[in-house]
Tab-separated table of C-alpha atoms and ligand atoms in Angstrom:
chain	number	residue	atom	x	y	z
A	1	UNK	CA	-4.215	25.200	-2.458
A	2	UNK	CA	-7.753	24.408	-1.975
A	3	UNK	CA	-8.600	23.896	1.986
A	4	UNK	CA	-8.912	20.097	2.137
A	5	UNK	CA	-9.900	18.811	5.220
A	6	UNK	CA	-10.124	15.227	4.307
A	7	UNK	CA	-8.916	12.314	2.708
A	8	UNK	CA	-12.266	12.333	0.384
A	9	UNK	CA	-11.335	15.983	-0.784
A	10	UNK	CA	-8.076	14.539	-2.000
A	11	UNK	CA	-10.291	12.439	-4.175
A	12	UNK	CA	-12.024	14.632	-5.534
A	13	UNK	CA	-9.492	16.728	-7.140
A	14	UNK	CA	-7.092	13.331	-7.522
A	15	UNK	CA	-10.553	11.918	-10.177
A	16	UNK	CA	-10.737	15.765	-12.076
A	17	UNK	CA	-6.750	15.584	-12.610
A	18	UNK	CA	-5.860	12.060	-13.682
A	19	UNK	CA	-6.370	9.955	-17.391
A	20	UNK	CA	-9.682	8.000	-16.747
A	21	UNK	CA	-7.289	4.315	-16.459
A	22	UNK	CA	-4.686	5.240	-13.548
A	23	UNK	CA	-7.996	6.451	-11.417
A	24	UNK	CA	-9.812	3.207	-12.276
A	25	UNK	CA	-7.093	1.329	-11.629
A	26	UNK	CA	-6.313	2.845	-8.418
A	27	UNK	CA	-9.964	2.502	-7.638
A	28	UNK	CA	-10.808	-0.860	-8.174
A	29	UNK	CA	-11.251	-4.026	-6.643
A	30	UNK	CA	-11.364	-7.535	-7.541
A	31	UNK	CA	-14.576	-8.642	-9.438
A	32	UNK	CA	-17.746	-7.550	-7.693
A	33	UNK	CA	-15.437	-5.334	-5.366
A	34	UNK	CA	-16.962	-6.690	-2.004
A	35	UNK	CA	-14.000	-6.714	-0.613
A	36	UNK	CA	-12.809	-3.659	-1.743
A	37	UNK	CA	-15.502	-2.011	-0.304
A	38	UNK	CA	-15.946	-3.734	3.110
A	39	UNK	CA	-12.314	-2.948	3.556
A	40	UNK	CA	-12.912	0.300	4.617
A	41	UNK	CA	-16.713	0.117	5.477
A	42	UNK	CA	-16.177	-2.370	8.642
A	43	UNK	CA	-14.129	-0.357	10.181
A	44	UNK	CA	-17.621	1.708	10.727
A	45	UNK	CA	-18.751	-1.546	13.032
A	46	UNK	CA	-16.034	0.040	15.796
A	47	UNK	CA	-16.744	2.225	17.994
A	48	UNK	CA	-14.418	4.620	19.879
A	49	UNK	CA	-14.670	5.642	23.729
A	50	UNK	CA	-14.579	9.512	24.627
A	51	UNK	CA	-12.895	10.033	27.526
A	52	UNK	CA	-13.242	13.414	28.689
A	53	UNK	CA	-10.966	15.018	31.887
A	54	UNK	CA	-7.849	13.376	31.194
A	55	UNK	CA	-4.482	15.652	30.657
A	56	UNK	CA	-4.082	15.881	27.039
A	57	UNK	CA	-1.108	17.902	26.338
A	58	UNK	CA	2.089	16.628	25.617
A	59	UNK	CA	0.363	14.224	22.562
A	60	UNK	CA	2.776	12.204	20.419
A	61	UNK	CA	2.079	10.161	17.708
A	62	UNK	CA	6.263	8.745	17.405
A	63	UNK	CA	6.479	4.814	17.471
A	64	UNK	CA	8.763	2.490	15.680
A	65	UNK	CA	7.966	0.003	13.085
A	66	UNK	CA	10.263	-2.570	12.520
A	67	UNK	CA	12.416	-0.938	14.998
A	68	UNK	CA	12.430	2.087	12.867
A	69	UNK	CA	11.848	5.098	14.361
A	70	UNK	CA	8.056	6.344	12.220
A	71	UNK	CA	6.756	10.127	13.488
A	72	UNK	CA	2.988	8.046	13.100
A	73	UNK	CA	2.674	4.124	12.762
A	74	UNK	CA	1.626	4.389	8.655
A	75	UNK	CA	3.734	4.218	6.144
A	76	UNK	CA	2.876	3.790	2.634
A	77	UNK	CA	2.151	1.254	1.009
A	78	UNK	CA	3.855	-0.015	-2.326
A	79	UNK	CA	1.270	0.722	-5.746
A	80	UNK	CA	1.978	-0.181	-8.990
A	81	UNK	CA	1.907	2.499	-11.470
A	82	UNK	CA	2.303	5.457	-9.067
A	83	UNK	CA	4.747	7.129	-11.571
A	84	UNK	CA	1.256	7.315	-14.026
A	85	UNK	CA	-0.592	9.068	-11.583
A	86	UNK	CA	1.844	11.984	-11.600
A	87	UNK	CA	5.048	12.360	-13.033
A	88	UNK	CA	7.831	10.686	-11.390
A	89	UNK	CA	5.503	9.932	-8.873
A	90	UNK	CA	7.405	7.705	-6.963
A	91	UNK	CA	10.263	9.802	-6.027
A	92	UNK	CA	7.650	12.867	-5.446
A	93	UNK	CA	5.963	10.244	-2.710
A	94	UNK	CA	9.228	8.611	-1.136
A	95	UNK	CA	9.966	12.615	-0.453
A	96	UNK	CA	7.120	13.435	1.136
A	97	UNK	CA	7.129	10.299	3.077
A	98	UNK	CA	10.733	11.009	4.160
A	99	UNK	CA	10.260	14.604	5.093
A	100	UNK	CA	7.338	13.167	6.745
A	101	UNK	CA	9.300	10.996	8.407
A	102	UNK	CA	6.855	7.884	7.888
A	103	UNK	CA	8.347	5.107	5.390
A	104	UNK	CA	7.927	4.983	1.841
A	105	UNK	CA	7.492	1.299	-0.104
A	106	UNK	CA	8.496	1.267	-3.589
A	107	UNK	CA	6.576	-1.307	-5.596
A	108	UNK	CA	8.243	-3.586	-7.864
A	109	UNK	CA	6.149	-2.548	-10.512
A	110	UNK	CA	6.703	0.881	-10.210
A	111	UNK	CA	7.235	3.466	-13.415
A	112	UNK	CA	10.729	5.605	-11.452
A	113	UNK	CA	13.295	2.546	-10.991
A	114	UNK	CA	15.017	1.823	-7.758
A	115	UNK	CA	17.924	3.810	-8.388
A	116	UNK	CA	15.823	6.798	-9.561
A	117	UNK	CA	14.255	6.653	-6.853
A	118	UNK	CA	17.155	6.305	-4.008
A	119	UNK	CA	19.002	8.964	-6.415
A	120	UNK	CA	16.273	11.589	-5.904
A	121	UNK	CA	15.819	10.959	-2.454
A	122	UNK	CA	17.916	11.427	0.733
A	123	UNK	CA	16.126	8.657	2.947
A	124	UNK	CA	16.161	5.143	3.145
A	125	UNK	CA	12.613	3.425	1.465
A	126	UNK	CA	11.522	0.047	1.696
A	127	UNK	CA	11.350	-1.951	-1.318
A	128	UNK	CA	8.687	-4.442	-2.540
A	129	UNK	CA	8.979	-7.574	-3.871
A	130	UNK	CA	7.063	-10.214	-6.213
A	131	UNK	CA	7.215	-13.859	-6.112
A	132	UNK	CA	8.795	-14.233	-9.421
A	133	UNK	CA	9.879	-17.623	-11.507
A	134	UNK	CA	12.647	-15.614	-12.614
A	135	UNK	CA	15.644	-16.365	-9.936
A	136	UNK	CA	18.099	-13.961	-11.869
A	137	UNK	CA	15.504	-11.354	-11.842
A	138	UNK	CA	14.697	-11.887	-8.092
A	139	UNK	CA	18.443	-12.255	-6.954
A	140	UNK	CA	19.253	-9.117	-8.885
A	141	UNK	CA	16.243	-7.406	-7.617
A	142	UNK	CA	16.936	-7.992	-3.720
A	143	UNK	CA	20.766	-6.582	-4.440
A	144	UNK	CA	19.550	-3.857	-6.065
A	145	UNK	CA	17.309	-2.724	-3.343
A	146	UNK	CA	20.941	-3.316	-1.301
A	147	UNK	CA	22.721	-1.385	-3.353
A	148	UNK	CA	19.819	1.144	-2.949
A	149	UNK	CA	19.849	1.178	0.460
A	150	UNK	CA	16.454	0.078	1.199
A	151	UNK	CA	16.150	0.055	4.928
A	152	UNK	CA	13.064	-3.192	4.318
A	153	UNK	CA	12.378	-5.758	2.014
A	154	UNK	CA	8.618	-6.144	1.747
A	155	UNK	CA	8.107	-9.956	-0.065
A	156	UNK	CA	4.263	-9.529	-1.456
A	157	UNK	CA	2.609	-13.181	-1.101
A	158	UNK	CA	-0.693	-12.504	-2.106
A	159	UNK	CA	0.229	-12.194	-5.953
A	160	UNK	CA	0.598	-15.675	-7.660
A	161	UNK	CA	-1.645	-14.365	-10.178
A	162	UNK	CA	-3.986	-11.286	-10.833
A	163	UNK	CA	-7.313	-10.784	-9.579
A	164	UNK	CA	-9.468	-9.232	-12.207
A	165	UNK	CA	-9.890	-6.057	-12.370
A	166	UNK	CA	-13.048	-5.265	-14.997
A	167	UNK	CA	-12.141	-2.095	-15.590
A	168	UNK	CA	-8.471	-2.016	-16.217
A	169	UNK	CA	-9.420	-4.376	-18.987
A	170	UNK	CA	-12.354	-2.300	-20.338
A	171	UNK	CA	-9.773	0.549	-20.621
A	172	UNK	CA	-6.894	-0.823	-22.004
A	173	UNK	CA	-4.383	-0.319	-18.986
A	174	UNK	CA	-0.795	0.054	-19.920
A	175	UNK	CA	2.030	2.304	-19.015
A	176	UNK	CA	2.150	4.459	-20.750
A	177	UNK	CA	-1.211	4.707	-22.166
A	178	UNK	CA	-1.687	3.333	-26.383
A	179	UNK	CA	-2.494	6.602	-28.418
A	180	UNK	CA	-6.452	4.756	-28.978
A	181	UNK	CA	-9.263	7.676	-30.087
A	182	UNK	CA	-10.950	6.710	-26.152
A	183	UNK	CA	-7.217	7.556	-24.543
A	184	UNK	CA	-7.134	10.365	-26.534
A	185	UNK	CA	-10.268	11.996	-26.076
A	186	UNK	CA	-9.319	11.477	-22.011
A	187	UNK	CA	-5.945	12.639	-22.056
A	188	UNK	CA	-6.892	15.704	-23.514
A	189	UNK	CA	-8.692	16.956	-20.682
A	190	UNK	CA	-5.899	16.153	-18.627
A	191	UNK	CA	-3.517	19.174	-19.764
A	192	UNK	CA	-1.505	19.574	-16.589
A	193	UNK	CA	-1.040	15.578	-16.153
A	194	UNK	CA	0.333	15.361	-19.744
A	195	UNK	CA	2.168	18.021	-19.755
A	196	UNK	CA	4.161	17.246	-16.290
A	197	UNK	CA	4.436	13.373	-18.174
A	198	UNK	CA	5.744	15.152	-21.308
A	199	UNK	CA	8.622	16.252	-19.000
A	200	UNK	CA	9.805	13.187	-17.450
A	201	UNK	CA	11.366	10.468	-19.103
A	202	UNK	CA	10.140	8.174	-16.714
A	203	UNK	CA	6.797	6.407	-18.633
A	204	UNK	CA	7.623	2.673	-18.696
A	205	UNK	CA	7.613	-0.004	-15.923
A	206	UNK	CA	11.420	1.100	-14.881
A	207	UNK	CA	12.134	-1.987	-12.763
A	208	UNK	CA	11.481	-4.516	-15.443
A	209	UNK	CA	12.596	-2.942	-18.093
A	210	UNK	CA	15.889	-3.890	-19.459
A	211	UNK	CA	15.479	-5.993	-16.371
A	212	UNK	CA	13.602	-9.010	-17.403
A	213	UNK	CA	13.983	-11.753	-19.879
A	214	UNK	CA	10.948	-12.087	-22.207
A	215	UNK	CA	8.662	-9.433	-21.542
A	216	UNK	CA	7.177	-8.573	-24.955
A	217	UNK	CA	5.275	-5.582	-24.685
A	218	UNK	CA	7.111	-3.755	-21.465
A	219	UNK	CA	3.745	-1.727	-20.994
A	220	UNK	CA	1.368	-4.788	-20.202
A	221	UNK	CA	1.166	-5.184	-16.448
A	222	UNK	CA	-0.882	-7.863	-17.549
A	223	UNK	CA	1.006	-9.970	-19.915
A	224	UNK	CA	4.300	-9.336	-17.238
A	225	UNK	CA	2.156	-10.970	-14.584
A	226	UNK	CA	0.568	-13.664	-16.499
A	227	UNK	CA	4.374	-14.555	-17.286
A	228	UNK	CA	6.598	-13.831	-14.216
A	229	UNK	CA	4.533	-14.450	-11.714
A	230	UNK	CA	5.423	-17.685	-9.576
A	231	UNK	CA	1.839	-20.134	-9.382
A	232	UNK	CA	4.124	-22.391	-7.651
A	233	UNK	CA	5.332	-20.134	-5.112
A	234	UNK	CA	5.126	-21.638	-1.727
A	235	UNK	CA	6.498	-21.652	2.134
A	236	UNK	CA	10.012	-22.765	0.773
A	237	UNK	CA	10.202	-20.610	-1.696
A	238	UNK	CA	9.703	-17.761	0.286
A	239	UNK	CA	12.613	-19.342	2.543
A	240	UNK	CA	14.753	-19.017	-0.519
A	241	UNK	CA	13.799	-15.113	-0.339
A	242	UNK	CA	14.642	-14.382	3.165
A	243	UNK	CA	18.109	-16.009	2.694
A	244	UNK	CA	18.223	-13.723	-0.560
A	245	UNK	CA	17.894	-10.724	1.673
A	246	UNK	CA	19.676	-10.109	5.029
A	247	UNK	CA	17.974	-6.917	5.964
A	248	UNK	CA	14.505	-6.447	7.892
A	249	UNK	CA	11.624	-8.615	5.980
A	250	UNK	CA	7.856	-8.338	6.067
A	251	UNK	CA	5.502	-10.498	4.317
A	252	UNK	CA	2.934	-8.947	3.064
A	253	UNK	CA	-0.750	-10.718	2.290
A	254	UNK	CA	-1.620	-12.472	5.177
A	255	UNK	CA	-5.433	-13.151	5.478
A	256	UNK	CA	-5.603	-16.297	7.248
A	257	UNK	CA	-4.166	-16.841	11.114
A	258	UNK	CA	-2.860	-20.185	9.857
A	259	UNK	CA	-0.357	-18.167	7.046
A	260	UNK	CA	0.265	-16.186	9.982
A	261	UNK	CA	2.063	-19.043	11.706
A	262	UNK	CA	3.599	-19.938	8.516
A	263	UNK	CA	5.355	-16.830	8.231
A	264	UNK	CA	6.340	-16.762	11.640
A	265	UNK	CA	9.018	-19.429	10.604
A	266	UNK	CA	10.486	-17.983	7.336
A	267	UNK	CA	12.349	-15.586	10.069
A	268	UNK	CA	10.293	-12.571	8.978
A	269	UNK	CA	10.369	-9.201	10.773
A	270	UNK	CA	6.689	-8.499	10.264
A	271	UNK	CA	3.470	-9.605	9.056
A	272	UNK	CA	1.328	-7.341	7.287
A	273	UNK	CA	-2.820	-8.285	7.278
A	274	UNK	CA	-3.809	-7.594	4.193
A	275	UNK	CA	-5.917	-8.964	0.669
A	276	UNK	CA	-4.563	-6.483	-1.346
A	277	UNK	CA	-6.673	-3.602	-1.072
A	278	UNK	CA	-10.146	-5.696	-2.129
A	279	UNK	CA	-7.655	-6.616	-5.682
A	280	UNK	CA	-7.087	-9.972	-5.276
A	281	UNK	CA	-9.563	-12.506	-3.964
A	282	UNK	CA	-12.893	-10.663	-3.702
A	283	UNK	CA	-15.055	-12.198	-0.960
A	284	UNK	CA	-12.314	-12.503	1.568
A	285	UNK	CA	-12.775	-11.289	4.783
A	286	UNK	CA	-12.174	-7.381	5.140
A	287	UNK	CA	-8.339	-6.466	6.928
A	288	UNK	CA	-9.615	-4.904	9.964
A	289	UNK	CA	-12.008	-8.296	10.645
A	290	UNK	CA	-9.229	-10.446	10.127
A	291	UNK	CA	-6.560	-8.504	12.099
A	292	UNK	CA	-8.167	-10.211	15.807
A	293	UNK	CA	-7.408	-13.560	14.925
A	294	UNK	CA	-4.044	-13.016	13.716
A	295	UNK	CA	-3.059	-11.148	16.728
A	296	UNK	CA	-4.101	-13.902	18.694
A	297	UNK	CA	-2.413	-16.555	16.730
A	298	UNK	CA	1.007	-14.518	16.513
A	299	UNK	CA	0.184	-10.994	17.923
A	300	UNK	CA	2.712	-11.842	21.136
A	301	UNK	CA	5.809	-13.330	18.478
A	302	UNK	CA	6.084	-10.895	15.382
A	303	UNK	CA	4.870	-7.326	14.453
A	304	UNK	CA	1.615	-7.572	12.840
A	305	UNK	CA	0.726	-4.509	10.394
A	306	UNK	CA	-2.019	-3.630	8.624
A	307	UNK	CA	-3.285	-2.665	5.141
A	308	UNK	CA	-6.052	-2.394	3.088
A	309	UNK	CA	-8.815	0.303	4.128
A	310	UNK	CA	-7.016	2.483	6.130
A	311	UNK	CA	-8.688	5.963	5.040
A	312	UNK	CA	-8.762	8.476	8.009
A	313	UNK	CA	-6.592	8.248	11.286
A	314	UNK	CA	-9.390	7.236	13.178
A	315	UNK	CA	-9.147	4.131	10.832
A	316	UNK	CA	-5.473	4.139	12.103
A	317	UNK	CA	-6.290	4.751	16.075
A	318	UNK	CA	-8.679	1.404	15.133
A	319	UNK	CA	-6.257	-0.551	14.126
A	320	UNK	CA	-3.588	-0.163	16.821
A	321	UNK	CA	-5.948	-0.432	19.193
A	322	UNK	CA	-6.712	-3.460	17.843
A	323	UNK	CA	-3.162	-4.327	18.214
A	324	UNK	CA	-1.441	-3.890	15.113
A	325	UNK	CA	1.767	-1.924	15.260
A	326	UNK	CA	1.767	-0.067	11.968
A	327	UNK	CA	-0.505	0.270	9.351
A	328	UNK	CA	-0.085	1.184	5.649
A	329	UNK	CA	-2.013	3.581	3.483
A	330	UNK	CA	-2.094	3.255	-0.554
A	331	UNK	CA	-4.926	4.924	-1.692
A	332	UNK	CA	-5.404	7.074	1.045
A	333	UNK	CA	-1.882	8.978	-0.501
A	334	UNK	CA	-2.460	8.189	-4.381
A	335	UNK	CA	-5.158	10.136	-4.227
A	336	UNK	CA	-3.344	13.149	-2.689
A	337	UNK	CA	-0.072	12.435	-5.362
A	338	UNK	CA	-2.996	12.608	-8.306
A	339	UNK	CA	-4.339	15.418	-7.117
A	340	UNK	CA	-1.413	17.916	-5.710
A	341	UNK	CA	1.760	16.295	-6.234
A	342	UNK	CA	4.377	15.930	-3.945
A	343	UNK	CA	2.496	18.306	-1.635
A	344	UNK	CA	-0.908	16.000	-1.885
A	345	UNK	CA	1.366	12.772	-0.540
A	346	UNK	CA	2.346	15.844	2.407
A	347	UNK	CA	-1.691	17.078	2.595
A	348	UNK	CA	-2.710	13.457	3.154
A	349	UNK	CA	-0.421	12.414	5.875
A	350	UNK	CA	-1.012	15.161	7.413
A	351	UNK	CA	-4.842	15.045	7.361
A	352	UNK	CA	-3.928	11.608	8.708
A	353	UNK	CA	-1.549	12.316	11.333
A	354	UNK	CA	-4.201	15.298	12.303
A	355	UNK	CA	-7.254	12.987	12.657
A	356	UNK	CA	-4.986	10.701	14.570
A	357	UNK	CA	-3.883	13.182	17.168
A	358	UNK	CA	-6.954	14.339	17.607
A	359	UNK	CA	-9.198	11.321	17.853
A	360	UNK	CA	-6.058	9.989	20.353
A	361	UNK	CA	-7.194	12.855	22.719
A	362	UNK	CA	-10.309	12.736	22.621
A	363	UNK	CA	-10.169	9.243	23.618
A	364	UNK	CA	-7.924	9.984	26.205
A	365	UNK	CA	-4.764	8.556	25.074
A	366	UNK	CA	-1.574	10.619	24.512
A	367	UNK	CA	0.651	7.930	23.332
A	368	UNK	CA	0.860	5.301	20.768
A	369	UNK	CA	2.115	2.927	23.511
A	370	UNK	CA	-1.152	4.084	25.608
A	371	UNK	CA	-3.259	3.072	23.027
A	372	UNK	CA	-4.719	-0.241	23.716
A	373	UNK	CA	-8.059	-2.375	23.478
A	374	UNK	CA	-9.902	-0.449	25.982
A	375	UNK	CA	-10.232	2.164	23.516
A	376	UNK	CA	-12.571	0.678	21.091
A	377	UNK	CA	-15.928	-0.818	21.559
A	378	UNK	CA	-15.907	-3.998	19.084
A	379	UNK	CA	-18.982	-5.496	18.664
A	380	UNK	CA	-19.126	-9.268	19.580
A	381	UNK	CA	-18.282	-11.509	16.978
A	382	UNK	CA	-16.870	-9.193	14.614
A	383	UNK	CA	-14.228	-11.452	13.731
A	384	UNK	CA	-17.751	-13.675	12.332
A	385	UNK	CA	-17.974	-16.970	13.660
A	386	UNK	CA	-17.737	-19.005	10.418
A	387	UNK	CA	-19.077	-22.581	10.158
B	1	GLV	C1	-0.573	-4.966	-8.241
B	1	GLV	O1	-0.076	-5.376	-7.231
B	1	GLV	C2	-1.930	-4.544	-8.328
B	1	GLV	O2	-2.675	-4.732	-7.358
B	1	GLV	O3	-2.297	-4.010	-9.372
């Protein structure tokens, strides 16, 4: 194994080793991709304390989320596709995440199906959920992830529609890629991804599949969203969800401290800042901005997580100190999947957990529970102060 020492060497490899489309579409934001990129750039506007003389052995990173016991507050976050950016992808991440002992969040639109995925794996994953018209789809999909026994339901709100995304256009996304001359000429300087693919029969979306009424051509993400997804969705709706699911809920998408209070009342376990990962509405506000707000309009009545940016464990340290009790990485372990496998997802938690410790130390902290405001320096009106 090459010696990676960061999250950015992951990348490196991860954009050598993967078809030209499952990068891009990993890598992309919304539009003009402000978002996207101010997602993790802001979190540059923080500063951290050093602290120096303070007893620093003993460290732990162990916390709960959700009442869960996590060995570092990050779990990962549910991606579409992941099974395209290595073979079976999903169960190769939900193992690494387990052995890890972080949590693991299968996406709805994932390529290994829920049962694959709790089949090939001996712990308990979350499971992700659209807002779908579909009621049979959505009923079924919630008992599934029962049956499964998915230890979360994670409802995504954010998704009543799809952001565009130029380049997943421009290329033709689909899973599993068309045999077009561009595809081809990509693919075949991708030996060791197609051949791993050429062993799996997992290469279509496996949730939907044989799953969902009228979805034409099962490989379109984009003619399956343009269909299913629910433009009407609102607070009632979700309502319908929670009662459609007795386990632990977060709601995932939450941008604006007045959703915040909404979601307070569907009864959900958690909140999750987050605009998608910069995918969605480009020009929102950046996570790590919005996260103050939030905590102060429900910080003290639900768990508030965090996604969207989160690259290092510094970013992590930021974020809890900012309050938030967990945080979520997508990228941040796609990139280590792409470029290593099952041992990447491993390599990039623990590059996270190691920056984490570390950075915990050196600020003088050797707790998650220590961790607290006074460890950041936040410059004044980071938050903005919008007219
Ligand atoms: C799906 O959620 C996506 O962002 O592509």
């Amino acid at each position: 194994m090459p010696v990676i020492t960061c999250i950015e060497d992951l990348k490196r490899i991860y954009e050598r080793r993967v078809p030209r489309m499952f990068y891009d579409y990993a890598e992309s934001g919304s539009y003009t991709e402000q978002t996207f990129r101010e997602n993790t750039s802001d979190f540059a506007d923080i500063y951290l304390k050093q602290r120096v003389a303070i007893d620093m052995t003993g460290r732990s990173t162990a916390t709960q989320m959700i009442g869960q016991d996590v060995s570092m507050p990050v779990a990962l976050a549910p991606v579409g596709l992941t099974g395209m950016q290595s073979a079976d992808g999903e169960i190769k991440a939900a193992r690494a995440a387990g052995n890890f002992g972080v949590p693991f969040t299968l996406s709805t639109m994932s390529i290994c199906s829920i049962e694959d995925v709790a089949e090939n794996t001996d712990k308990p994953f979350w499971m992700q959920v659209y807002t779908l018209t579909d009621d049979d789809f959505m009923r079924r999909l919630f008992d599934r992830a029962k049956d499964a026994k998915c230890s979360a339901a994670v409802i995504t709100v954010d998704l009543q529609m799809l952001g565009q995304r130029h380049k997943d256009l421009k290329n033709g996304l689909s899973a599993p890629p068309k045999p077009t001359l561009k595809n081809i000429i990509n693919l075949s300087t991708k030996w060791r991804w197609g051949l791993e693919m050429l062993g799996t029969k997992r290469r279509g979306f496996g949730n939907i599949i044989g799953h969902a009424k009228g979805v034409n051509d099962p490989s379109s993400l984009f003619e399956w969203t343009a269909k299913s997804f629910d433009q009407a969705l609102d607070w009632d709706r979700i309502k319908e969800f929670r009662k459609m699911w007795d386990g632990p809920l977060i709601i995932k998408g939450i941008i604006d401290p007045r959703d915040a209070v909404k979601a307070l009342d569907v009864g959900a376990d958690a909140i999750i800042v987050s605009n998608h990962g910069g995918r969605q509405l480009d020009g929102a506000l950046s996570a790590i901005r919005a996260l103050p707000p939030i905590m102060d309009a429900v910080g003290d009545k639900i768990e508030v997580h965090l996604d969207s940016g989160i690259r290092s464990g510094q970013d992590v340290l930021k974020a809890v100190a900012l309050g938030a009790k967990g945080t979520y990485i997508g990228r941040a372990f796609i990139y280590g999947l792409g470029a290593m496998g099952e041992p990447g997802v491993t390599k990039a938690l623990e590059v996270i957990h190691k920056e984490l410790d570390i950075s915990m130390g050196l600020a003088g902290r050797r707790t998650i529970d220590e961790i607290d405001r006074d460890v950041l320096m936040v410059p004044k009106g980071f938050s903005g102060e919008w007219e």
